[in-house]
Structures are given as structure tokens and as C-alpha cells.
JSON list of C-alpha atoms and ligand atoms in Angstrom, two decimals:
[
{"chain": "A", "resi": 1, "resn": "MET", "atom": "CA", "xyz": [16.85, -4.07, 6.59]},
{"chain": "A", "resi": 2, "resn": "ARG", "atom": "CA", "xyz": [13.64, -2.23, 6.32]},
{"chain": "A", "resi": 3, "resn": "LEU", "atom": "CA", "xyz": [10.76, -4.36, 4.86]},
{"chain": "A", "resi": 4, "resn": "PHE", "atom": "CA", "xyz": [7.14, -4.26, 4.09]},
{"chain": "A", "resi": 5, "resn": "VAL", "atom": "CA", "xyz": [4.54, -6.47, 2.20]},
{"chain": "A", "resi": 6, "resn": "ALA", "atom": "CA", "xyz": [2.40, -5.06, -0.33]},
{"chain": "A", "resi": 7, "resn": "LEU", "atom": "CA", "xyz": [0.19, -5.30, -3.46]},
{"chain": "A", "resi": 8, "resn": "ALA", "atom": "CA", "xyz": [1.14, -3.69, -6.65]},
{"chain": "A", "resi": 9, "resn": "LEU", "atom": "CA", "xyz": [-1.18, -1.69, -9.01]},
{"chain": "A", "resi": 10, "resn": "PRO", "atom": "CA", "xyz": [-1.25, -2.34, -12.86]},
{"chain": "A", "resi": 11, "resn": "SER", "atom": "CA", "xyz": [0.41, 0.45, -14.78]},
{"chain": "A", "resi": 12, "resn": "SER", "atom": "CA", "xyz": [-3.07, 1.35, -16.26]},
{"chain": "A", "resi": 13, "resn": "SER", "atom": "CA", "xyz": [-4.32, 2.08, -12.79]},
{"chain": "A", "resi": 14, "resn": "VAL", "atom": "CA", "xyz": [-1.12, 4.16, -11.99]},
{"chain": "A", "resi": 15, "resn": "SER", "atom": "CA", "xyz": [-1.32, 6.07, -15.05]},
{"chain": "A", "resi": 16, "resn": "ASP", "atom": "CA", "xyz": [-5.08, 6.93, -14.57]},
{"chain": "A", "resi": 17, "resn": "LEU", "atom": "CA", "xyz": [-4.32, 8.23, -11.03]},
{"chain": "A", "resi": 18, "resn": "GLU", "atom": "CA", "xyz": [-1.39, 10.05, -12.11]},
{"chain": "A", "resi": 19, "resn": "ARG", "atom": "CA", "xyz": [-3.35, 12.01, -14.64]},
{"chain": "A", "resi": 20, "resn": "VAL", "atom": "CA", "xyz": [-5.54, 13.22, -11.96]},
{"chain": "A", "resi": 21, "resn": "VAL", "atom": "CA", "xyz": [-2.92, 13.81, -9.23]},
{"chain": "A", "resi": 22, "resn": "ALA", "atom": "CA", "xyz": [-0.29, 15.46, -11.49]},
{"chain": "A", "resi": 23, "resn": "PRO", "atom": "CA", "xyz": [-2.16, 18.77, -11.83]},
{"chain": "A", "resi": 24, "resn": "LEU", "atom": "CA", "xyz": [-2.72, 18.94, -8.11]},
{"chain": "A", "resi": 25, "resn": "ARG", "atom": "CA", "xyz": [0.87, 18.81, -6.90]},
{"chain": "A", "resi": 26, "resn": "PRO", "atom": "CA", "xyz": [2.00, 22.26, -8.08]},
{"chain": "A", "resi": 27, "resn": "ALA", "atom": "CA", "xyz": [-0.71, 23.96, -6.02]},
{"chain": "A", "resi": 28, "resn": "TRP", "atom": "CA", "xyz": [0.37, 22.16, -2.88]},
{"chain": "A", "resi": 29, "resn": "PRO", "atom": "CA", "xyz": [4.14, 22.45, -2.79]},
{"chain": "A", "resi": 30, "resn": "GLY", "atom": "CA", "xyz": [4.26, 22.22, 0.94]},
{"chain": "A", "resi": 31, "resn": "LEU", "atom": "CA", "xyz": [3.28, 18.45, 0.95]},
{"chain": "A", "resi": 32, "resn": "ARG", "atom": "CA", "xyz": [5.78, 15.73, 0.13]},
{"chain": "A", "resi": 33, "resn": "TRP", "atom": "CA", "xyz": [4.11, 14.15, -2.71]},
{"chain": "A", "resi": 34, "resn": "THR", "atom": "CA", "xyz": [4.83, 10.53, -3.56]},
{"chain": "A", "resi": 35, "resn": "GLY", "atom": "CA", "xyz": [5.74, 9.76, -7.15]},
{"chain": "A", "resi": 36, "resn": "GLN", "atom": "CA", "xyz": [3.76, 7.25, -9.26]},
{"chain": "A", "resi": 37, "resn": "GLU", "atom": "CA", "xyz": [6.83, 4.84, -9.32]},
{"chain": "A", "resi": 38, "resn": "ALA", "atom": "CA", "xyz": [6.38, 4.48, -5.66]},
{"chain": "A", "resi": 39, "resn": "TRP", "atom": "CA", "xyz": [2.66, 3.76, -5.49]},
{"chain": "A", "resi": 40, "resn": "HIS", "atom": "CA", "xyz": [1.66, 0.47, -3.75]},
{"chain": "A", "resi": 41, "resn": "LEU", "atom": "CA", "xyz": [-0.81, -0.82, -1.29]},
{"chain": "A", "resi": 42, "resn": "THR", "atom": "CA", "xyz": [0.77, -1.86, 1.99]},
{"chain": "A", "resi": 43, "resn": "LEU", "atom": "CA", "xyz": [-0.60, -5.05, 3.63]},
{"chain": "A", "resi": 44, "resn": "ALA", "atom": "CA", "xyz": [1.99, -5.01, 6.45]},
{"chain": "A", "resi": 45, "resn": "PHE", "atom": "CA", "xyz": [4.89, -2.75, 7.47]},
{"chain": "A", "resi": 46, "resn": "LEU", "atom": "CA", "xyz": [7.63, -4.85, 9.14]},
{"chain": "A", "resi": 47, "resn": "GLY", "atom": "CA", "xyz": [10.11, -2.17, 9.93]},
{"chain": "A", "resi": 48, "resn": "GLU", "atom": "CA", "xyz": [13.72, -3.15, 10.51]},
{"chain": "A", "resi": 49, "resn": "VAL", "atom": "CA", "xyz": [14.13, -6.94, 10.04]},
{"chain": "A", "resi": 50, "resn": "GLU", "atom": "CA", "xyz": [17.27, -8.93, 10.87]},
{"chain": "A", "resi": 51, "resn": "ASP", "atom": "CA", "xyz": [19.26, -10.03, 7.86]},
{"chain": "A", "resi": 52, "resn": "GLY", "atom": "CA", "xyz": [18.76, -13.58, 7.13]},
{"chain": "A", "resi": 53, "resn": "LEU", "atom": "CA", "xyz": [15.14, -13.81, 7.94]},
{"chain": "A", "resi": 54, "resn": "GLU", "atom": "CA", "xyz": [14.04, -13.37, 4.37]},
{"chain": "A", "resi": 55, "resn": "SER", "atom": "CA", "xyz": [13.78, -17.05, 3.53]},
{"chain": "A", "resi": 56, "resn": "ARG", "atom": "CA", "xyz": [11.55, -17.88, 6.63]},
{"chain": "A", "resi": 57, "resn": "LEU", "atom": "CA", "xyz": [9.53, -14.86, 5.77]},
{"chain": "A", "resi": 58, "resn": "GLY", "atom": "CA", "xyz": [9.25, -16.10, 2.26]},
{"chain": "A", "resi": 59, "resn": "THR", "atom": "CA", "xyz": [7.99, -19.44, 3.38]},
{"chain": "A", "resi": 60, "resn": "ARG", "atom": "CA", "xyz": [5.32, -17.88, 5.53]},
{"chain": "A", "resi": 61, "resn": "LEU", "atom": "CA", "xyz": [4.18, -15.35, 2.92]},
{"chain": "A", "resi": 62, "resn": "GLU", "atom": "CA", "xyz": [3.88, -18.12, 0.35]},
{"chain": "A", "resi": 63, "resn": "ARG", "atom": "CA", "xyz": [1.55, -19.95, 2.74]},
{"chain": "A", "resi": 64, "resn": "ALA", "atom": "CA", "xyz": [-0.36, -16.83, 3.53]},
{"chain": "A", "resi": 65, "resn": "ALA", "atom": "CA", "xyz": [-0.88, -15.91, -0.08]},
{"chain": "A", "resi": 66, "resn": "ALA", "atom": "CA", "xyz": [-1.99, -19.56, -1.05]},
{"chain": "A", "resi": 67, "resn": "ARG", "atom": "CA", "xyz": [-4.78, -19.20, 1.50]},
{"chain": "A", "resi": 68, "resn": "HIS", "atom": "CA", "xyz": [-6.47, -16.23, -0.15]},
{"chain": "A", "resi": 69, "resn": "ALA", "atom": "CA", "xyz": [-8.05, -15.79, -3.57]},
{"chain": "A", "resi": 70, "resn": "SER", "atom": "CA", "xyz": [-7.01, -12.83, -5.83]},
{"chain": "A", "resi": 71, "resn": "LEU", "atom": "CA", "xyz": [-8.87, -9.51, -5.03]},
{"chain": "A", "resi": 72, "resn": "LEU", "atom": "CA", "xyz": [-10.83, -7.31, -7.26]},
{"chain": "A", "resi": 73, "resn": "LEU", "atom": "CA", "xyz": [-9.97, -3.85, -6.23]},
{"chain": "A", "resi": 74, "resn": "SER", "atom": "CA", "xyz": [-10.16, -0.22, -7.45]},
{"chain": "A", "resi": 75, "resn": "LEU", "atom": "CA", "xyz": [-8.99, 3.20, -6.29]},
{"chain": "A", "resi": 76, "resn": "ARG", "atom": "CA", "xyz": [-11.72, 5.51, -5.23]},
{"chain": "A", "resi": 77, "resn": "GLY", "atom": "CA", "xyz": [-11.90, 8.89, -3.55]},
{"chain": "A", "resi": 78, "resn": "ALA", "atom": "CA", "xyz": [-9.51, 10.17, -1.09]},
{"chain": "A", "resi": 79, "resn": "GLY", "atom": "CA", "xyz": [-9.02, 10.82, 2.66]},
{"chain": "A", "resi": 80, "resn": "ALA", "atom": "CA", "xyz": [-6.36, 11.68, 5.12]},
{"chain": "A", "resi": 81, "resn": "PHE", "atom": "CA", "xyz": [-4.82, 10.35, 8.39]},
{"chain": "A", "resi": 82, "resn": "PRO", "atom": "CA", "xyz": [-5.61, 11.22, 11.04]},
{"chain": "A", "resi": 83, "resn": "ALA", "atom": "CA", "xyz": [-8.27, 13.56, 9.47]},
{"chain": "A", "resi": 84, "resn": "PRO", "atom": "CA", "xyz": [-8.49, 15.86, 6.47]},
{"chain": "A", "resi": 85, "resn": "GLY", "atom": "CA", "xyz": [-8.45, 19.06, 8.52]},
{"chain": "A", "resi": 86, "resn": "ARG", "atom": "CA", "xyz": [-5.11, 18.13, 10.20]},
{"chain": "A", "resi": 87, "resn": "ALA", "atom": "CA", "xyz": [-3.60, 15.59, 7.81]},
{"chain": "A", "resi": 88, "resn": "ARG", "atom": "CA", "xyz": [-0.24, 13.89, 8.19]},
{"chain": "A", "resi": 89, "resn": "VAL", "atom": "CA", "xyz": [-0.88, 11.47, 5.20]},
{"chain": "A", "resi": 90, "resn": "LEU", "atom": "CA", "xyz": [-3.20, 12.23, 2.18]},
{"chain": "A", "resi": 91, "resn": "TRP", "atom": "CA", "xyz": [-4.27, 9.03, 0.61]},
{"chain": "A", "resi": 92, "resn": "ALA", "atom": "CA", "xyz": [-6.46, 7.59, -2.23]},
{"chain": "A", "resi": 93, "resn": "GLY", "atom": "CA", "xyz": [-9.11, 5.11, -1.01]},
{"chain": "A", "resi": 94, "resn": "ILE", "atom": "CA", "xyz": [-9.46, 1.43, -2.05]},
{"chain": "A", "resi": 95, "resn": "GLN", "atom": "CA", "xyz": [-12.70, -0.13, -2.90]},
{"chain": "A", "resi": 96, "resn": "GLY", "atom": "CA", "xyz": [-13.80, -3.62, -4.02]},
{"chain": "A", "resi": 97, "resn": "ASP", "atom": "CA", "xyz": [-12.98, -6.66, -2.02]},
{"chain": "A", "resi": 98, "resn": "ARG", "atom": "CA", "xyz": [-11.92, -4.79, 1.16]},
{"chain": "A", "resi": 99, "resn": "ARG", "atom": "CA", "xyz": [-12.98, -7.67, 3.29]},
{"chain": "A", "resi": 100, "resn": "GLY", "atom": "CA", "xyz": [-10.74, -10.03, 1.40]},
{"chain": "A", "resi": 101, "resn": "LEU", "atom": "CA", "xyz": [-7.93, -7.56, 1.49]},
{"chain": "A", "resi": 102, "resn": "ALA", "atom": "CA", "xyz": [-8.28, -7.19, 5.32]},
{"chain": "A", "resi": 103, "resn": "ALA", "atom": "CA", "xyz": [-8.21, -10.96, 5.59]},
{"chain": "A", "resi": 104, "resn": "LEU", "atom": "CA", "xyz": [-5.13, -11.19, 3.48]},
{"chain": "A", "resi": 105, "resn": "ALA", "atom": "CA", "xyz": [-3.42, -8.36, 5.56]},
{"chain": "A", "resi": 106, "resn": "ALA", "atom": "CA", "xyz": [-4.22, -10.30, 8.68]},
{"chain": "A", "resi": 107, "resn": "SER", "atom": "CA", "xyz": [-2.58, -13.58, 7.31]},
{"chain": "A", "resi": 108, "resn": "VAL", "atom": "CA", "xyz": [0.43, -11.71, 6.13]},
{"chain": "A", "resi": 109, "resn": "ALA", "atom": "CA", "xyz": [0.85, -10.18, 9.54]},
{"chain": "A", "resi": 110, "resn": "ALA", "atom": "CA", "xyz": [0.52, -13.50, 11.34]},
{"chain": "A", "resi": 111, "resn": "GLY", "atom": "CA", "xyz": [2.85, -15.11, 8.86]},
{"chain": "A", "resi": 112, "resn": "ALA", "atom": "CA", "xyz": [5.48, -12.34, 9.51]},
{"chain": "A", "resi": 113, "resn": "ARG", "atom": "CA", "xyz": [5.07, -12.62, 13.17]},
{"chain": "A", "resi": 114, "resn": "ARG", "atom": "CA", "xyz": [5.71, -16.46, 13.01]},
{"chain": "A", "resi": 115, "resn": "ALA", "atom": "CA", "xyz": [8.71, -15.82, 10.87]},
{"chain": "A", "resi": 116, "resn": "GLY", "atom": "CA", "xyz": [10.15, -13.52, 13.57]},
{"chain": "A", "resi": 117, "resn": "ALA", "atom": "CA", "xyz": [9.30, -10.19, 11.91]},
{"chain": "A", "resi": 118, "resn": "PRO", "atom": "CA", "xyz": [6.27, -8.88, 13.62]},
{"chain": "A", "resi": 119, "resn": "PRO", "atom": "CA", "xyz": [4.64, -5.94, 11.78]},
{"chain": "A", "resi": 120, "resn": "SER", "atom": "CA", "xyz": [4.85, -2.60, 13.63]},
{"chain": "A", "resi": 121, "resn": "GLY", "atom": "CA", "xyz": [1.58, -1.06, 14.44]},
{"chain": "A", "resi": 122, "resn": "GLU", "atom": "CA", "xyz": [-0.16, -4.50, 15.11]},
{"chain": "A", "resi": 123, "resn": "GLY", "atom": "CA", "xyz": [-3.36, -4.17, 16.93]},
{"chain": "A", "resi": 124, "resn": "ARG", "atom": "CA", "xyz": [-4.20, -1.06, 14.91]},
{"chain": "A", "resi": 125, "resn": "ARG", "atom": "CA", "xyz": [-7.13, -1.51, 12.61]},
{"chain": "A", "resi": 126, "resn": "TYR", "atom": "CA", "xyz": [-5.88, -2.05, 8.96]},
{"chain": "A", "resi": 127, "resn": "GLN", "atom": "CA", "xyz": [-6.91, 0.79, 6.80]},
{"chain": "A", "resi": 128, "resn": "PRO", "atom": "CA", "xyz": [-6.13, 0.19, 3.17]},
{"chain": "A", "resi": 129, "resn": "HIS", "atom": "CA", "xyz": [-4.88, 3.26, 1.37]},
{"chain": "A", "resi": 130, "resn": "LEU", "atom": "CA", "xyz": [-2.48, 4.42, -1.16]},
{"chain": "A", "resi": 131, "resn": "THR", "atom": "CA", "xyz": [-0.21, 7.17, 0.10]},
{"chain": "A", "resi": 132, "resn": "LEU", "atom": "CA", "xyz": [-0.42, 10.32, -2.24]},
{"chain": "A", "resi": 133, "resn": "ALA", "atom": "CA", "xyz": [1.42, 12.77, -0.03]},
{"chain": "A", "resi": 134, "resn": "ARG", "atom": "CA", "xyz": [2.87, 13.16, 3.52]},
{"chain": "A", "resi": 135, "resn": "CYS", "atom": "CA", "xyz": [2.73, 16.49, 5.41]},
{"chain": "A", "resi": 136, "resn": "ARG", "atom": "CA", "xyz": [5.69, 17.79, 7.43]},
{"chain": "A", "resi": 137, "resn": "ALA", "atom": "CA", "xyz": [3.24, 19.39, 9.80]},
{"chain": "A", "resi": 138, "resn": "PRO", "atom": "CA", "xyz": [-0.41, 18.72, 10.12]},
{"chain": "A", "resi": 139, "resn": "ALA", "atom": "CA", "xyz": [-2.20, 20.34, 7.14]},
{"chain": "A", "resi": 140, "resn": "ASP", "atom": "CA", "xyz": [-5.72, 21.08, 6.15]},
{"chain": "A", "resi": 141, "resn": "VAL", "atom": "CA", "xyz": [-6.13, 19.07, 2.97]},
{"chain": "A", "resi": 142, "resn": "ARG", "atom": "CA", "xyz": [-9.83, 19.22, 2.88]},
{"chain": "A", "resi": 143, "resn": "PRO", "atom": "CA", "xyz": [-9.93, 20.90, -0.63]},
{"chain": "A", "resi": 144, "resn": "LEU", "atom": "CA", "xyz": [-7.71, 18.09, -1.96]},
{"chain": "A", "resi": 145, "resn": "VAL", "atom": "CA", "xyz": [-9.87, 15.39, -0.51]},
{"chain": "A", "resi": 146, "resn": "GLU", "atom": "CA", "xyz": [-12.86, 17.17, -2.14]},
{"chain": "A", "resi": 147, "resn": "GLN", "atom": "CA", "xyz": [-11.18, 17.45, -5.45]},
{"chain": "A", "resi": 148, "resn": "LEU", "atom": "CA", "xyz": [-10.41, 13.85, -5.61]},
{"chain": "A", "resi": 149, "resn": "SER", "atom": "CA", "xyz": [-13.74, 12.73, -4.05]},
{"chain": "A", "resi": 150, "resn": "GLY", "atom": "CA", "xyz": [-15.10, 11.86, -7.46]},
{"chain": "A", "resi": 151, "resn": "TYR", "atom": "CA", "xyz": [-12.23, 9.62, -8.50]},
{"chain": "A", "resi": 152, "resn": "ASP", "atom": "CA", "xyz": [-13.23, 6.25, -9.42]},
{"chain": "A", "resi": 153, "resn": "GLY", "atom": "CA", "xyz": [-10.58, 4.09, -10.96]},
{"chain": "A", "resi": 154, "resn": "ARG", "atom": "CA", "xyz": [-11.05, 1.06, -13.14]},
{"chain": "A", "resi": 155, "resn": "PRO", "atom": "CA", "xyz": [-10.96, -2.27, -11.25]},
{"chain": "A", "resi": 156, "resn": "TRP", "atom": "CA", "xyz": [-8.01, -4.59, -11.42]},
{"chain": "A", "resi": 157, "resn": "THR", "atom": "CA", "xyz": [-7.30, -7.97, -9.94]},
{"chain": "A", "resi": 158, "resn": "ALA", "atom": "CA", "xyz": [-4.51, -8.13, -7.50]},
{"chain": "A", "resi": 159, "resn": "SER", "atom": "CA", "xyz": [-3.00, -11.56, -7.77]},
{"chain": "A", "resi": 160, "resn": "GLU", "atom": "CA", "xyz": [0.51, -11.31, -6.14]},
{"chain": "A", "resi": 161, "resn": "VAL", "atom": "CA", "xyz": [1.86, -10.50, -2.79]},
{"chain": "A", "resi": 162, "resn": "TYR", "atom": "CA", "xyz": [5.19, -8.67, -2.89]},
{"chain": "A", "resi": 163, "resn": "LEU", "atom": "CA", "xyz": [7.93, -8.53, -0.20]},
{"chain": "A", "resi": 164, "resn": "ILE", "atom": "CA", "xyz": [9.66, -5.08, -0.57]},
{"chain": "A", "resi": 165, "resn": "ARG", "atom": "CA", "xyz": [12.89, -3.70, 0.76]},
{"chain": "A", "resi": 166, "resn": "SER", "atom": "CA", "xyz": [12.49, 0.01, 1.41]},
{"chain": "A", "resi": 167, "resn": "ARG", "atom": "CA", "xyz": [15.93, 1.97, 1.16]},
{"chain": "A", "resi": 168, "resn": "PRO", "atom": "CA", "xyz": [15.17, 5.61, 2.16]},
{"chain": "A", "resi": 169, "resn": "GLY", "atom": "CA", "xyz": [17.57, 7.63, 0.04]},
{"chain": "A", "resi": 170, "resn": "GLY", "atom": "CA", "xyz": [18.57, 4.61, -1.93]},
{"chain": "A", "resi": 171, "resn": "GLU", "atom": "CA", "xyz": [18.11, 4.06, -5.69]},
{"chain": "A", "resi": 172, "resn": "PRO", "atom": "CA", "xyz": [15.71, 2.36, -6.47]},
{"chain": "A", "resi": 173, "resn": "ARG", "atom": "CA", "xyz": [14.05, 3.21, -3.15]},
{"chain": "A", "resi": 174, "resn": "TYR", "atom": "CA", "xyz": [11.93, 0.04, -3.36]},
{"chain": "A", "resi": 175, "resn": "GLN", "atom": "CA", "xyz": [13.46, -3.29, -4.25]},
{"chain": "A", "resi": 176, "resn": "THR", "atom": "CA", "xyz": [11.24, -6.29, -4.60]},
{"chain": "A", "resi": 177, "resn": "LEU", "atom": "CA", "xyz": [12.71, -9.23, -2.91]},
{"chain": "A", "resi": 178, "resn": "GLY", "atom": "CA", "xyz": [9.92, -11.80, -3.68]},
{"chain": "A", "resi": 179, "resn": "THR", "atom": "CA", "xyz": [6.45, -12.24, -4.95]},
{"chain": "A", "resi": 180, "resn": "TRP", "atom": "CA", "xyz": [3.88, -14.97, -4.22]},
{"chain": "A", "resi": 181, "resn": "ARG", "atom": "CA", "xyz": [0.69, -15.75, -5.94]},
{"chain": "A", "resi": 182, "resn": "LEU", "atom": "CA", "xyz": [-2.76, -15.54, -4.45]},
{"chain": "A", "resi": 183, "resn": "ARG", "atom": "CA", "xyz": [-5.19, -18.15, -5.49]},
{"chain": "A", "resi": 184, "resn": "ALA", "atom": "CA", "xyz": [-7.00, -17.62, -8.64]},
{"chain": "A", "resi": 185, "resn": "SER", "atom": "CA", "xyz": [-10.35, -16.14, -7.68]},
{"chain": "A", "resi": 186, "resn": "PRO", "atom": "CA", "xyz": [-13.49, -18.19, -8.53]},
{"chain": "A", "resi": 187, "resn": "ALA", "atom": "CA", "xyz": [-14.78, -15.58, -10.81]},
{"chain": "A", "resi": 188, "resn": "SER", "atom": "CA", "xyz": [-11.70, -15.84, -13.11]},
{"chain": "A", "resi": 189, "resn": "HIS", "atom": "CA", "xyz": [-12.11, -19.57, -13.85]},
{"chain": "B", "resi": 1, "resn": "LIG", "atom": "P1", "xyz": [2.21, 4.81, 4.22]},
{"chain": "B", "resi": 1, "resn": "LIG", "atom": "O1", "xyz": [2.30, 4.69, 2.76]},
{"chain": "B", "resi": 1, "resn": "LIG", "atom": "O2", "xyz": [0.90, 5.00, 4.80]},
{"chain": "B", "resi": 1, "resn": "LIG", "atom": "O3", "xyz": [3.25, 5.83, 4.83]},
{"chain": "B", "resi": 1, "resn": "LIG", "atom": "C1", "xyz": [6.82, 1.69, 2.98]},
{"chain": "B", "resi": 1, "resn": "LIG", "atom": "O4", "xyz": [7.39, 2.68, 3.76]},
{"chain": "B", "resi": 1, "resn": "LIG", "atom": "C2", "xyz": [5.27, 1.56, 3.21]},
{"chain": "B", "resi": 1, "resn": "LIG", "atom": "O5", "xyz": [5.17, 0.97, 4.57]},
{"chain": "B", "resi": 1, "resn": "LIG", "atom": "C3", "xyz": [4.50, 2.75, 3.07]},
{"chain": "B", "resi": 1, "resn": "LIG", "atom": "O6", "xyz": [3.33, 2.41, 2.36]},
{"chain": "B", "resi": 1, "resn": "LIG", "atom": "C4", "xyz": [4.15, 3.16, 4.47]},
{"chain": "B", "resi": 1, "resn": "LIG", "atom": "O7", "xyz": [2.81, 3.38, 4.75]},
{"chain": "B", "resi": 1, "resn": "LIG", "atom": "C5", "xyz": [4.27, 1.90, 5.29]},
{"chain": "B", "resi": 1, "resn": "LIG", "atom": "N1", "xyz": [4.83, 2.29, 6.48]},
{"chain": "B", "resi": 1, "resn": "LIG", "atom": "C6", "xyz": [5.99, 3.05, 6.78]},
{"chain": "B", "resi": 1, "resn": "LIG", "atom": "N2", "xyz": [6.21, 3.32, 8.11]},
{"chain": "B", "resi": 1, "resn": "LIG", "atom": "C7", "xyz": [5.10, 2.62, 8.78]},
{"chain": "B", "resi": 1, "resn": "LIG", "atom": "C8", "xyz": [4.77, 2.47, 10.03]},
{"chain": "B", "resi": 1, "resn": "LIG", "atom": "N3", "xyz": [5.55, 2.99, 11.11]},
{"chain": "B", "resi": 1, "resn": "LIG", "atom": "N4", "xyz": [3.61, 1.90, 10.44]},
{"chain": "B", "resi": 1, "resn": "LIG", "atom": "C9", "xyz": [2.90, 1.35, 9.32]},
{"chain": "B", "resi": 1, "resn": "LIG", "atom": "N5", "xyz": [3.28, 1.44, 8.06]},
{"chain": "B", "resi": 1, "resn": "LIG", "atom": "C10", "xyz": [4.26, 2.01, 7.74]}
]
């Protein structure tokens, strides 16, 4: 089964962003826009994982989560992979505790590797993002990146790591298999 590990966004952050993204979609029908119900921040994409590895994976993810404090994050601006002038992916940016986020992503990747489910794309630099749209062929999305550049969402505290099964074409597309809590951050005591 196809698995990934992610953080969720609170519904207020999702609806704030949707309010800004919704009016942009009709002008760019050539892009494959993601819907708000699918929005998440990927920590590690594990790809196809053998059935039966979930419980080992769960043990490792629990340990990884317990080593990290919850993260104060916000959505800000936009960008594109590999570049706005020839985009394959249009994304919203993540601000706040990016260092903590990268450290958590590294722990999650290490835990998944030990569980026998190494993330694909390991060795690539972790670039936190929320995918807004995918492009069938490289597209010049500079106007969209510009329109979203002033976006500055309200901060939220991410306090749980999610193991999610992705079922392309399935309903629902994303199924949560487990959640593990991060440590409470010192500021929230
Ligand atoms: P994306 O949003 O940047 O496309 C579920 O598919 C999640 O895993 C998505 O957030 C997706 O990231 C990520 N993902 C899918 N395929 C991937 C791959 N080959 N390498 C890294 N991440 C991938």
C-alpha cells in the first residue's frame, strides 16, 4: 500500500487558504488543483510499503514523534517546483519553526527506514510545502506565485504526526492509519 507521513492543518487554516485559492482556480483550468480536503504537509513519502509493516512503522513513528516538540507553523506565500517559470508543482509556503519541522521530518525518515519502509527521495533536501496544484506539463505560474505572495496565514500548533494511506482513485483518497503526539512545546505549558 502507498503510505506517507504528514502533519494536518486546522480547519481554520484550510478555510482561510481556500478563500484565497478558490477564486484563482477557474482562471487556470489547465492545472490539476488539489482540493482543500486533501491539504496536508508531507513529512516523508514512503511510497509502496509491504502490507504488515504498519505496526513496526507505528512503533518507530511514535518514538520519532515523542522526541520532538509541537511546532508553531503558518502558511505564507507560494512557490513552485522546480521553478515558477516551468512549474510542475505549485505550492503554498510554510513559515514558523522550519528548523523543528526539518528535524522532525529527518526523524520520521530515519524511523521509517528502520521499520523497513525507507522514504523515496531520501537524500534530497526536505522542502516543506503544501501542494496547491500539479501541472501536466511544465507551466509558467509566475502570475499565481505573485498573486499569492502576500498570503500570510494565521499560525497554528502542529501537535500530531499522521500516517496516511493514499489510494489514488479511491474514496476517500487519504485514509489515516495512525496518529502520534509530539511533545507539548515549552511555550504551551
Ligand atoms: P506533493 O504534495 O509535493 O506532490 C501524498 O501523495 C503526498 O506524498 C503528497 O503530499 C506528495 O507530495 C507526496 N509525494 C507523492 N509522491 C512523492 C514522491 N515520489 N516523492 C516525494 N513525495 C511524494
